[in-house]
PDB file of C-alpha atoms in Angstrom:
ATOM      1  CA  MET A   1     -12.503  25.613 -33.785  1.00 58.00           C
ATOM      2  CA  ASN A   2      -8.838  24.704 -34.222  1.00 72.00           C
ATOM      3  CA  LEU A   3      -6.583  23.296 -31.510  1.00 78.00           C
ATOM      4  CA  LEU A   4      -5.290  26.715 -30.422  1.00 81.00           C
ATOM      5  CA  GLU A   5      -8.784  28.141 -30.107  1.00 78.00           C
ATOM      6  CA  TRP A   6      -9.931  25.044 -28.208  1.00 79.00           C
ATOM      7  CA  ALA A   7      -7.042  25.364 -25.725  1.00 80.00           C
ATOM      8  CA  ARG A   8      -7.820  29.048 -25.259  1.00 79.00           C
ATOM      9  CA  HIS A   9     -11.490  28.283 -24.672  1.00 78.00           C
ATOM     10  CA  PHE A  10     -10.658  25.481 -22.237  1.00 78.00           C
ATOM     11  CA  PHE A  11      -7.918  27.107 -20.149  1.00 81.00           C
ATOM     12  CA  ILE A  12      -8.081  30.911 -20.541  1.00 82.00           C
ATOM     13  CA  PRO A  13     -10.891  33.263 -19.465  1.00 78.00           C
ATOM     14  CA  HIS A  14     -12.398  34.665 -22.661  1.00 73.00           C
ATOM     15  CA  HIS A  15     -15.702  35.897 -24.038  1.00 74.00           C
ATOM     16  CA  SER A  16     -16.272  32.456 -25.588  1.00 73.00           C
ATOM     17  CA  ASN A  17     -16.440  30.855 -22.153  1.00 71.00           C
ATOM     18  CA  ASN A  18     -18.100  33.741 -20.289  1.00 74.00           C
ATOM     19  CA  HIS A  19     -14.686  34.867 -19.022  1.00 73.00           C
ATOM     20  CA  LYS A  20     -14.159  31.694 -17.049  1.00 77.00           C
ATOM     21  CA  ALA A  21     -11.931  28.851 -18.228  1.00 79.00           C
ATOM     22  CA  LYS A  22     -14.125  26.006 -19.403  1.00 81.00           C
ATOM     23  CA  ILE A  23     -12.219  23.501 -17.252  1.00 79.00           C
ATOM     24  CA  LEU A  24     -13.346  25.421 -14.153  1.00 78.00           C
ATOM     25  CA  HIS A  25     -17.044  25.244 -15.000  1.00 77.00           C
ATOM     26  CA  PRO A  26     -18.976  22.950 -12.639  1.00 75.00           C
ATOM     27  CA  SER A  27     -20.179  20.861 -15.585  1.00 78.00           C
ATOM     28  CA  THR A  28     -16.606  20.210 -16.733  1.00 81.00           C
ATOM     29  CA  LEU A  29     -15.435  19.333 -13.229  1.00 78.00           C
ATOM     30  CA  SER A  30     -18.336  16.884 -12.935  1.00 79.00           C
ATOM     31  CA  VAL A  31     -17.302  15.247 -16.209  1.00 83.00           C
ATOM     32  CA  ILE A  32     -13.691  14.952 -15.000  1.00 80.00           C
ATOM     33  CA  VAL A  33     -14.788  13.253 -11.786  1.00 77.00           C
ATOM     34  CA  ALA A  34     -17.088  10.908 -13.715  1.00 82.00           C
ATOM     35  CA  LEU A  35     -14.346   9.979 -16.189  1.00 83.00           C
ATOM     36  CA  PHE A  36     -11.904   9.362 -13.339  1.00 78.00           C
ATOM     37  CA  LEU A  37     -14.369   6.990 -11.668  1.00 78.00           C
ATOM     38  CA  VAL A  38     -14.913   5.200 -14.980  1.00 83.00           C
ATOM     39  CA  TYR A  39     -11.141   4.862 -15.319  1.00 79.00           C
ATOM     40  CA  GLN A  40     -10.928   3.328 -11.836  1.00 72.00           C
ATOM     41  CA  PHE A  41     -13.671   0.855 -12.689  1.00 76.00           C
ATOM     42  CA  ALA A  42     -11.963  -0.069 -15.979  1.00 77.00           C
ATOM     43  CA  ILE A  43      -8.611  -0.632 -14.242  1.00 68.00           C
ATOM     44  CA  ASN A  44     -10.171  -2.864 -11.588  1.00 63.00           C
ATOM     45  CA  PHE A  45     -12.046  -4.846 -14.244  1.00 66.00           C
ATOM     46  CA  TYR A  46      -8.917  -5.265 -16.372  1.00 61.00           C
ATOM     47  CA  LEU A  47      -6.980  -6.524 -13.355  1.00 54.00           C
ATOM     48  CA  LEU A  48      -9.495  -9.345 -13.012  1.00 53.00           C
ATOM     49  CA  VAL A  49      -9.144 -10.262 -16.688  1.00 55.00           C
ATOM     50  CA  GLN A  50      -5.397  -9.804 -17.204  1.00 52.00           C
ATOM     51  CA  PRO A  51      -3.702  -9.552 -13.788  1.00 44.00           C
ATOM     52  CA  SER A  52      -0.284 -10.536 -15.155  1.00 43.00           C
ATOM     53  CA  ILE A  53      -0.177  -7.608 -17.601  1.00 39.00           C
ATOM     54  CA  LEU A  54      -1.205  -4.746 -15.355  1.00 37.00           C
ATOM     55  CA  GLY A  55      -0.140  -6.077 -11.992  1.00 42.00           C
ATOM     56  CA  TYR A  56       1.572  -4.608  -8.999  1.00 50.00           C
ATOM     57  CA  ALA A  57       5.244  -3.768  -9.432  1.00 51.00           C
ATOM     58  CA  SER A  58       7.022  -2.921  -6.172  1.00 67.00           C
ATOM     59  CA  ASN A  59      10.568  -2.003  -5.270  1.00 78.00           C
ATOM     60  CA  ILE A  60      10.804  -3.667  -1.859  1.00 86.00           C
ATOM     61  CA  THR A  61      13.710  -5.847  -0.735  1.00 89.00           C
ATOM     62  CA  PRO A  62      14.144  -7.781   2.542  1.00 91.00           C
ATOM     63  CA  GLU A  63      17.566  -6.192   3.024  1.00 93.00           C
ATOM     64  CA  GLN A  64      16.120  -2.677   2.941  1.00 93.00           C
ATOM     65  CA  VAL A  65      13.276  -3.510   5.318  1.00 94.00           C
ATOM     66  CA  ILE A  66      15.687  -5.072   7.843  1.00 95.00           C
ATOM     67  CA  GLU A  67      18.112  -2.158   7.521  1.00 95.00           C
ATOM     68  CA  MET A  68      15.343   0.392   8.091  1.00 95.00           C
ATOM     69  CA  THR A  69      13.931  -1.628  10.993  1.00 96.00           C
ATOM     70  CA  ASN A  70      17.302  -1.684  12.727  1.00 96.00           C
ATOM     71  CA  GLN A  71      17.778   2.022  12.013  1.00 96.00           C
ATOM     72  CA  LYS A  72      14.512   2.769  13.812  1.00 96.00           C
ATOM     73  CA  ARG A  73      15.584   0.583  16.734  1.00 96.00           C
ATOM     74  CA  LEU A  74      18.973   2.299  17.011  1.00 97.00           C
ATOM     75  CA  GLU A  75      17.279   5.714  16.942  1.00 96.00           C
ATOM     76  CA  ASN A  76      15.237   4.576  19.950  1.00 96.00           C
ATOM     77  CA  GLY A  77      18.195   3.195  21.914  1.00 95.00           C
ATOM     78  CA  LEU A  78      17.536  -0.471  21.124  1.00 96.00           C
ATOM     79  CA  SER A  79      19.921  -3.128  19.865  1.00 96.00           C
ATOM     80  CA  PRO A  80      19.524  -4.178  16.214  1.00 96.00           C
ATOM     81  CA  LEU A  81      17.834  -7.439  15.277  1.00 96.00           C
ATOM     82  CA  THR A  82      19.877 -10.239  13.752  1.00 96.00           C
ATOM     83  CA  LEU A  83      18.645 -12.125  10.713  1.00 95.00           C
ATOM     84  CA  ASN A  84      17.587 -15.701  11.428  1.00 96.00           C
ATOM     85  CA  GLY A  85      17.347 -18.289   8.648  1.00 95.00           C
ATOM     86  CA  GLN A  86      14.512 -20.218  10.303  1.00 96.00           C
ATOM     87  CA  LEU A  87      12.459 -17.044  10.673  1.00 96.00           C
ATOM     88  CA  ASN A  88      13.156 -16.232   7.023  1.00 96.00           C
ATOM     89  CA  GLU A  89      11.775 -19.631   6.029  1.00 96.00           C
ATOM     90  CA  ALA A  90       8.760 -19.219   8.336  1.00 96.00           C
ATOM     91  CA  ALA A  91       7.995 -15.813   6.792  1.00 96.00           C
ATOM     92  CA  GLN A  92       8.299 -17.287   3.303  1.00 95.00           C
ATOM     93  CA  ARG A  93       5.900 -20.085   4.221  1.00 95.00           C
ATOM     94  CA  LYS A  94       3.402 -17.630   5.702  1.00 96.00           C
ATOM     95  CA  ALA A  95       3.415 -15.577   2.485  1.00 94.00           C
ATOM     96  CA  GLY A  96       3.009 -18.744   0.418  1.00 94.00           C
ATOM     97  CA  ASP A  97       0.117 -19.845   2.622  1.00 94.00           C
ATOM     98  CA  MET A  98      -1.702 -16.531   2.155  1.00 94.00           C
ATOM     99  CA  PHE A  99      -1.389 -16.807  -1.618  1.00 93.00           C
ATOM    100  CA  ALA A 100      -2.265 -20.517  -1.669  1.00 93.00           C
ATOM    101  CA  PHE A 101      -5.457 -20.054   0.365  1.00 94.00           C
ATOM    102  CA  ASN A 102      -6.232 -16.508  -0.823  1.00 92.00           C
ATOM    103  CA  TYR A 103      -6.457 -14.603   2.461  1.00 92.00           C
ATOM    104  CA  TRP A 104      -5.076 -11.401   3.965  1.00 89.00           C
ATOM    105  CA  SER A 105      -5.013 -11.951   7.704  1.00 91.00           C
ATOM    106  CA  HIS A 106      -2.819 -13.059  10.586  1.00 92.00           C
ATOM    107  CA  ASN A 107      -4.904 -16.228  10.837  1.00 93.00           C
ATOM    108  CA  SER A 108      -5.817 -18.457   7.897  1.00 92.00           C
ATOM    109  CA  PRO A 109      -9.477 -19.256   7.072  1.00 92.00           C
ATOM    110  CA  SER A 110      -8.929 -22.676   8.653  1.00 90.00           C
ATOM    111  CA  GLY A 111      -7.765 -21.028  11.882  1.00 90.00           C
ATOM    112  CA  ARG A 112      -4.034 -21.579  11.455  1.00 92.00           C
ATOM    113  CA  ASN A 113      -2.179 -18.912  13.450  1.00 93.00           C
ATOM    114  CA  PRO A 114       1.233 -17.321  12.765  1.00 93.00           C
ATOM    115  CA  TRP A 115       2.953 -19.308  15.483  1.00 94.00           C
ATOM    116  CA  SER A 116       2.393 -22.573  13.593  1.00 94.00           C
ATOM    117  CA  PHE A 117       4.900 -21.385  10.994  1.00 96.00           C
ATOM    118  CA  PHE A 118       7.484 -20.796  13.736  1.00 96.00           C
ATOM    119  CA  GLN A 119       6.888 -24.328  14.989  1.00 94.00           C
ATOM    120  CA  GLU A 120       6.875 -25.788  11.479  1.00 95.00           C
ATOM    121  CA  VAL A 121      10.464 -24.671  10.832  1.00 95.00           C
ATOM    122  CA  GLY A 122      11.625 -25.730  14.299  1.00 94.00           C
ATOM    123  CA  TYR A 123      12.027 -22.253  15.786  1.00 95.00           C
ATOM    124  CA  LYS A 124      11.471 -22.521  19.546  1.00 93.00           C
ATOM    125  CA  TYR A 125      10.603 -19.059  20.804  1.00 93.00           C
ATOM    126  CA  LEU A 126      10.281 -17.224  24.062  1.00 93.00           C
ATOM    127  CA  TYR A 127       8.715 -14.159  22.409  1.00 94.00           C
ATOM    128  CA  ALA A 128       7.232 -13.900  18.921  1.00 94.00           C
ATOM    129  CA  GLY A 129       5.451 -11.342  16.757  1.00 94.00           C
ATOM    130  CA  GLU A 130       4.361 -10.662  13.194  1.00 95.00           C
ATOM    131  CA  ASN A 131       3.893  -7.590  10.980  1.00 94.00           C
ATOM    132  CA  LEU A 132       2.240  -7.787   7.543  1.00 93.00           C
ATOM    133  CA  ALA A 133       2.110  -5.304   4.668  1.00 91.00           C
ATOM    134  CA  ARG A 134       0.824  -5.319   1.093  1.00 88.00           C
ATOM    135  CA  ASP A 135       0.617  -3.039  -1.959  1.00 81.00           C
ATOM    136  CA  PHE A 136       3.450  -0.725  -0.938  1.00 83.00           C
ATOM    137  CA  MET A 137       5.713   0.562  -3.704  1.00 79.00           C
ATOM    138  CA  ASN A 138       8.943   0.737  -1.693  1.00 83.00           C
ATOM    139  CA  SER A 139      10.514  -0.425   1.555  1.00 89.00           C
ATOM    140  CA  SER A 140      10.482   2.949   3.317  1.00 90.00           C
ATOM    141  CA  SER A 141       6.724   3.454   2.866  1.00 86.00           C
ATOM    142  CA  ALA A 142       6.006   0.018   4.375  1.00 89.00           C
ATOM    143  CA  VAL A 143       8.262   0.597   7.392  1.00 93.00           C
ATOM    144  CA  GLU A 144       6.854   4.104   7.937  1.00 92.00           C
ATOM    145  CA  ALA A 145       3.306   2.714   7.848  1.00 89.00           C
ATOM    146  CA  TRP A 146       4.270   0.220  10.552  1.00 93.00           C
ATOM    147  CA  MET A 147       5.882   2.991  12.595  1.00 93.00           C
ATOM    148  CA  ASN A 148       2.709   5.087  12.354  1.00 91.00           C
ATOM    149  CA  SER A 149       0.614   2.243  13.780  1.00 90.00           C
ATOM    150  CA  PRO A 150       0.974   1.841  17.581  1.00 92.00           C
ATOM    151  CA  THR A 151       0.696  -1.977  17.585  1.00 91.00           C
ATOM    152  CA  HIS A 152       3.096  -2.471  14.670  1.00 92.00           C
ATOM    153  CA  ARG A 153       5.483   0.100  16.125  1.00 94.00           C
ATOM    154  CA  ASP A 154       5.482  -1.917  19.353  1.00 94.00           C
ATOM    155  CA  ASN A 155       6.705  -4.920  17.374  1.00 94.00           C
ATOM    156  CA  LEU A 156       9.449  -2.966  15.604  1.00 95.00           C
ATOM    157  CA  LEU A 157      10.643  -1.374  18.840  1.00 96.00           C
ATOM    158  CA  ASN A 158      10.109  -4.269  21.231  1.00 95.00           C
ATOM    159  CA  SER A 159      13.175  -4.701  23.437  1.00 95.00           C
ATOM    160  CA  HIS A 160      12.367  -8.398  23.983  1.00 94.00           C
ATOM    161  CA  TYR A 161      12.988  -9.314  20.337  1.00 96.00           C
ATOM    162  CA  GLN A 162      16.459 -10.374  19.263  1.00 96.00           C
ATOM    163  CA  GLU A 163      15.941 -11.844  15.782  1.00 97.00           C
ATOM    164  CA  THR A 164      13.873 -11.251  12.671  1.00 96.00           C
ATOM    165  CA  GLY A 165      12.963 -12.911   9.395  1.00 96.00           C
ATOM    166  CA  LEU A 166      11.634 -11.332   6.192  1.00 95.00           C
ATOM    167  CA  ALA A 167       9.785 -12.437   3.082  1.00 93.00           C
ATOM    168  CA  VAL A 168       8.830 -10.176   0.166  1.00 92.00           C
ATOM    169  CA  VAL A 169       6.724 -12.208  -2.259  1.00 91.00           C
ATOM    170  CA  ASN A 170       4.790 -11.313  -5.413  1.00 87.00           C
ATOM    171  CA  GLY A 171       1.619 -13.189  -6.254  1.00 86.00           C
ATOM    172  CA  THR A 172      -2.120 -13.007  -6.885  1.00 84.00           C
ATOM    173  CA  LEU A 173      -4.527 -12.246  -4.033  1.00 83.00           C
ATOM    174  CA  ASP A 174      -8.247 -11.868  -4.717  1.00 80.00           C
ATOM    175  CA  GLY A 175      -7.471 -11.892  -8.439  1.00 76.00           C
ATOM    176  CA  VAL A 176      -5.033  -8.965  -8.240  1.00 74.00           C
ATOM    177  CA  GLU A 177      -1.248  -9.044  -8.513  1.00 77.00           C
ATOM    178  CA  THR A 178       0.270  -7.765  -5.286  1.00 84.00           C
ATOM    179  CA  THR A 179       3.386  -7.803  -3.130  1.00 87.00           C
ATOM    180  CA  LEU A 180       3.169  -9.227   0.379  1.00 91.00           C
ATOM    181  CA  VAL A 181       5.708  -8.365   3.058  1.00 93.00           C
ATOM    182  CA  VAL A 182       5.894 -10.695   6.061  1.00 95.00           C
ATOM    183  CA  GLN A 183       8.162  -9.678   8.932  1.00 96.00           C
ATOM    184  CA  LEU A 184       8.533 -12.064  11.861  1.00 96.00           C
ATOM    185  CA  PHE A 185      10.133 -11.268  15.210  1.00 96.00           C
ATOM    186  CA  GLY A 186      11.437 -13.713  17.761  1.00 95.00           C
ATOM    187  CA  THR A 187      13.588 -14.456  20.738  1.00 95.00           C
ATOM    188  CA  PRO A 188      14.766 -18.067  20.926  1.00 94.00           C
ATOM    189  CA  ALA A 189      13.862 -20.054  23.990  1.00 91.00           C
ATOM    190  CA  PRO A 190      16.831 -20.951  26.188  1.00 87.00           C
ATOM    191  CA  ALA A 191      18.170 -24.458  25.766  1.00 72.00           C
ATOM    192  CA  PRO A 192      17.683 -26.965  27.168  1.00 63.00           C
ATOM    193  CA  VAL A 193      13.961 -26.371  27.557  1.00 49.00           C
ATOM    194  CA  ALA A 194      12.513 -28.403  30.395  1.00 52.00           C
ATOM    195  CA  LYS A 195       8.965 -28.039  29.197  1.00 53.00           C
ATOM    196  CA  LYS A 196       7.156 -26.271  26.431  1.00 55.00           C
ATOM    197  CA  PRO A 197       6.492 -22.689  27.570  1.00 48.00           C
ATOM    198  CA  THR A 198       3.100 -21.102  27.416  1.00 49.00           C
ATOM    199  CA  VAL A 199       3.678 -18.078  25.213  1.00 43.00           C
ATOM    200  CA  SER A 200       1.804 -14.821  24.947  1.00 41.00           C
ATOM    201  CA  PRO A 201       3.654 -13.006  22.139  1.00 43.00           C
ATOM    202  CA  THR A 202       4.590  -9.459  23.069  1.00 39.00           C
ATOM    203  CA  PRO A 203       3.028  -7.755  21.298  1.00 46.00           C
ATOM    204  CA  ALA A 204       0.967  -9.723  18.816  1.00 43.00           C
ATOM    205  CA  PRO A 205      -1.794  -7.381  17.596  1.00 40.00           C
ATOM    206  CA  ARG A 206      -5.204  -8.977  17.295  1.00 39.00           C
ATOM    207  CA  LEU A 207      -3.751 -12.473  17.084  1.00 39.00           C
ATOM    208  CA  GLY A 208      -4.760 -14.065  20.378  1.00 34.00           C
ATOM    209  CA  GLU A 209      -2.732 -16.562  22.349  1.00 33.00           C
ATOM    210  CA  ALA A 210      -0.087 -18.743  20.797  1.00 34.00           C
ATOM    211  CA  SER A 211      -1.141 -22.355  20.713  1.00 30.00           C
ATOM    212  CA  THR A 212      -0.340 -25.580  18.970  1.00 29.00           C
ATOM    213  CA  VAL A 213      -2.928 -26.329  16.286  1.00 28.00           C
ATOM    214  CA  GLU A 214      -2.831 -29.476  14.226  1.00 27.00           C
ATOM    215  CA  GLU A 215      -3.042 -28.365  10.613  1.00 29.00           C
ATOM    216  CA  LYS A 216      -2.620 -29.931   7.229  1.00 29.00           C
ATOM    217  CA  ILE A 217       0.743 -28.587   6.125  1.00 30.00           C
ATOM    218  CA  VAL A 218       0.815 -26.748   2.801  1.00 33.00           C
ATOM    219  CA  LEU A 219       3.175 -28.545   0.470  1.00 32.00           C
ATOM    220  CA  ALA A 220       6.245 -26.437  -0.314  1.00 35.00           C
ATOM    221  CA  PRO A 221       4.735 -22.960   0.151  1.00 38.00           C
ATOM    222  CA  ALA A 222       8.186 -21.423  -0.288  1.00 38.00           C
ATOM    223  CA  ALA A 223       8.548 -23.158  -3.636  1.00 38.00           C
ATOM    224  CA  LEU A 224       5.081 -21.942  -4.577  1.00 36.00           C
ATOM    225  CA  ALA A 225       6.058 -18.371  -3.784  1.00 38.00           C
ATOM    226  CA  GLN A 226       9.262 -18.742  -5.791  1.00 41.00           C
ATOM    227  CA  GLU A 227       7.267 -20.063  -8.735  1.00 38.00           C
ATOM    228  CA  ARG A 228       4.943 -17.048  -8.549  1.00 39.00           C
ATOM    229  CA  GLU A 229       7.919 -14.710  -8.612  1.00 40.00           C
ATOM    230  CA  SER A 230       9.184 -16.347 -11.800  1.00 38.00           C
ATOM    231  CA  THR A 231       5.974 -15.615 -13.732  1.00 38.00           C
ATOM    232  CA  THR A 232       5.593 -12.759 -16.163  1.00 40.00           C
ATOM    233  CA  THR A 233       6.606  -9.474 -14.565  1.00 44.00           C
ATOM    234  CA  PRO A 234       3.832  -6.854 -14.707  1.00 45.00           C
ATOM    235  CA  ILE A 235       4.658  -3.998 -17.057  1.00 45.00           C
ATOM    236  CA  THR A 236       3.457  -1.396 -14.603  1.00 52.00           C
ATOM    237  CA  SER A 237       1.487  -0.804 -11.428  1.00 57.00           C
ATOM    238  CA  PRO A 238      -2.210   0.194 -11.424  1.00 60.00           C
ATOM    239  CA  PHE A 239      -1.585   2.098  -8.200  1.00 63.00           C
ATOM    240  CA  ALA A 240       1.200   4.094  -9.848  1.00 63.00           C
ATOM    241  CA  LEU A 241      -1.024   4.801 -12.863  1.00 69.00           C
ATOM    242  CA  THR A 242      -3.881   5.988 -10.663  1.00 71.00           C
ATOM    243  CA  LYS A 243      -1.610   8.185  -8.579  1.00 70.00           C
ATOM    244  CA  SER A 244       0.062   9.706 -11.653  1.00 73.00           C
ATOM    245  CA  LEU A 245      -3.294  10.444 -13.291  1.00 77.00           C
ATOM    246  CA  ALA A 246      -4.665  11.980 -10.086  1.00 76.00           C
ATOM    247  CA  VAL A 247      -1.642  14.239  -9.692  1.00 76.00           C
ATOM    248  CA  LEU A 248      -1.828  15.230 -13.380  1.00 81.00           C
ATOM    249  CA  ILE A 249      -5.519  16.187 -13.175  1.00 79.00           C
ATOM    250  CA  LEU A 250      -4.995  18.043  -9.927  1.00 78.00           C
ATOM    251  CA  GLY A 251      -2.056  19.960 -11.422  1.00 80.00           C
ATOM    252  CA  ILE A 252      -4.029  20.945 -14.538  1.00 83.00           C
ATOM    253  CA  VAL A 253      -7.063  22.151 -12.566  1.00 80.00           C
ATOM    254  CA  LEU A 254      -5.021  24.094 -10.015  1.00 79.00           C
ATOM    255  CA  GLY A 255      -2.890  25.550 -12.808  1.00 82.00           C
ATOM    256  CA  ALA A 256      -6.025  26.727 -14.614  1.00 81.00           C
ATOM    257  CA  LEU A 257      -7.330  28.257 -11.376  1.00 80.00           C
ATOM    258  CA  ILE A 258      -4.117  30.207 -10.792  1.00 81.00           C
ATOM    259  CA  LEU A 259      -4.105  31.439 -14.396  1.00 82.00           C
ATOM    260  CA  ASP A 260      -7.777  32.390 -14.075  1.00 79.00           C
ATOM    261  CA  VAL A 261      -7.171  34.432 -10.921  1.00 76.00           C
ATOM    262  CA  ILE A 262      -4.191  36.255 -12.467  1.00 83.00           C
ATOM    263  CA  LEU A 263      -5.887  37.129 -15.758  1.00 79.00           C
ATOM    264  CA  ILE A 264      -9.192  38.181 -14.211  1.00 74.00           C
ATOM    265  CA  SER A 265      -7.348  40.370 -11.718  1.00 76.00           C
ATOM    266  CA  GLN A 266      -5.248  42.008 -14.442  1.00 78.00           C
ATOM    267  CA  LYS A 267      -8.239  42.673 -16.708  1.00 71.00           C
ATOM    268  CA  LYS A 268     -10.411  43.744 -13.753  1.00 70.00           C
ATOM    269  CA  ILE A 269     -13.298  41.645 -15.051  1.00 63.00           C
ATOM    270  CA  VAL A 270     -16.366  41.341 -12.855  1.00 57.00           C
ATOM    271  CA  ARG A 271     -18.155  38.017 -13.283  1.00 55.00           C
ATOM    272  CA  LEU A 272     -21.708  37.243 -12.345  1.00 50.00           C
ATOM    273  CA  SER A 273     -21.150  33.461 -12.321  1.00 52.00           C
ATOM    274  CA  GLY A 274     -20.719  31.563  -9.078  1.00 50.00           C
ATOM    275  CA  ARG A 275     -17.374  30.978  -7.465  1.00 54.00           C
ATOM    276  CA  ASN A 276     -15.470  27.829  -8.369  1.00 53.00           C
ATOM    277  CA  LEU A 277     -13.739  27.348  -5.004  1.00 62.00           C
ATOM    278  CA  ALA A 278     -16.265  24.810  -3.735  1.00 57.00           C
ATOM    279  CA  HIS A 279     -15.933  22.708  -6.874  1.00 58.00           C
ATOM    280  CA  LEU A 280     -12.137  22.804  -6.719  1.00 63.00           C
ATOM    281  CA  ILE A 281     -12.139  21.787  -3.069  1.00 69.00           C
ATOM    282  CA  PHE A 282     -14.407  18.866  -3.964  1.00 65.00           C
ATOM    283  CA  ILE A 283     -12.214  17.533  -6.752  1.00 67.00           C
ATOM    284  CA  THR A 284      -9.022  18.200  -4.765  1.00 70.00           C
ATOM    285  CA  PHE A 285     -10.242  16.134  -1.815  1.00 68.00           C
ATOM    286  CA  LEU A 286     -11.439  13.423  -4.189  1.00 65.00           C
ATOM    287  CA  LEU A 287      -8.055  13.135  -5.870  1.00 66.00           C
ATOM    288  CA  LEU A 288      -6.145  13.320  -2.593  1.00 69.00           C
ATOM    289  CA  ALA A 289      -8.348  10.562  -1.188  1.00 61.00           C
ATOM    290  CA  VAL A 290      -7.523   8.337  -4.166  1.00 60.00           C
ATOM    291  CA  VAL A 291      -3.799   9.059  -3.815  1.00 58.00           C
ATOM    292  CA  LEU A 292      -3.791   8.337  -0.094  1.00 58.00           C
ATOM    293  CA  THR A 293      -5.714   5.073  -0.440  1.00 54.00           C
ATOM    294  CA  THR A 294      -3.115   3.624  -2.810  1.00 52.00           C
ATOM    295  CA  GLN A 295      -0.359   3.630  -0.187  1.00 60.00           C
ATOM    296  CA  GLY A 296      -0.831   0.020   0.858  1.00 68.00           C
ATOM    297  CA  ALA A 297      -2.279  -1.823   3.842  1.00 71.00           C
ATOM    298  CA  ILE A 298      -0.822  -3.297   7.017  1.00 73.00           C
ATOM    299  CA  LEU A 299      -1.875  -5.943   9.529  1.00 72.00           C
TER     300      LEU A 299
END
């Protein structure tokens, strides 16, 4: 069987495939799903072995995130946030701390909360909040994910906040190259401050009360993050590869289905084999699930 005959057998209803494209047979669909799962396993394994080669390449910038945040605030009748250098440094230190101690949470494994980074850089706040994101490919997808989450949306659109700080840092988390986005919100406490205020950040999702915790300070987390950014740039993103492959497979299968319906209708062929709709729905939902789960995560 030459290449042309193979393609005809695989994609076009014909007597050689019982008048049903081979790619639409349940056995073939099962093989496709199995191979896709093997591919996913291989990618995850390779990331553990060579994370710097096939890492996560994002196109997120602090400027874009701040611009989009202020655009959302203006659309909702709120004043834009101003960029604060101390909050920028606090966000950079928080990102460096997450990479240094390998965690993805508002609080570190040792119990250090986000407000310690505000205090560490000398930012005295009346209100404070934090949004986190990881594994997003661009700024708009990260901001939209925050907007679609009620607690994160409350931070973006909180009328109490006046200032913000951003850090977008590349590094390795759980053995995988990723991009962390840390956005801090604050309103400076009025000066002079007679006594240290008791602060309940508004809102601060799942973070608890702000408190002073004595912690061992991480040495130069900002420098650590900068050093990580200067390492070898990944040649591509595993999330982009997975999404592209999923879309390609889905396009081929749906294309074969459309061609099958057209040709069978034109030739008025009556088939005794079972319908392929259930199998196509199965693989379509599988591929869509993979695509949707590569959009990133927020905290």
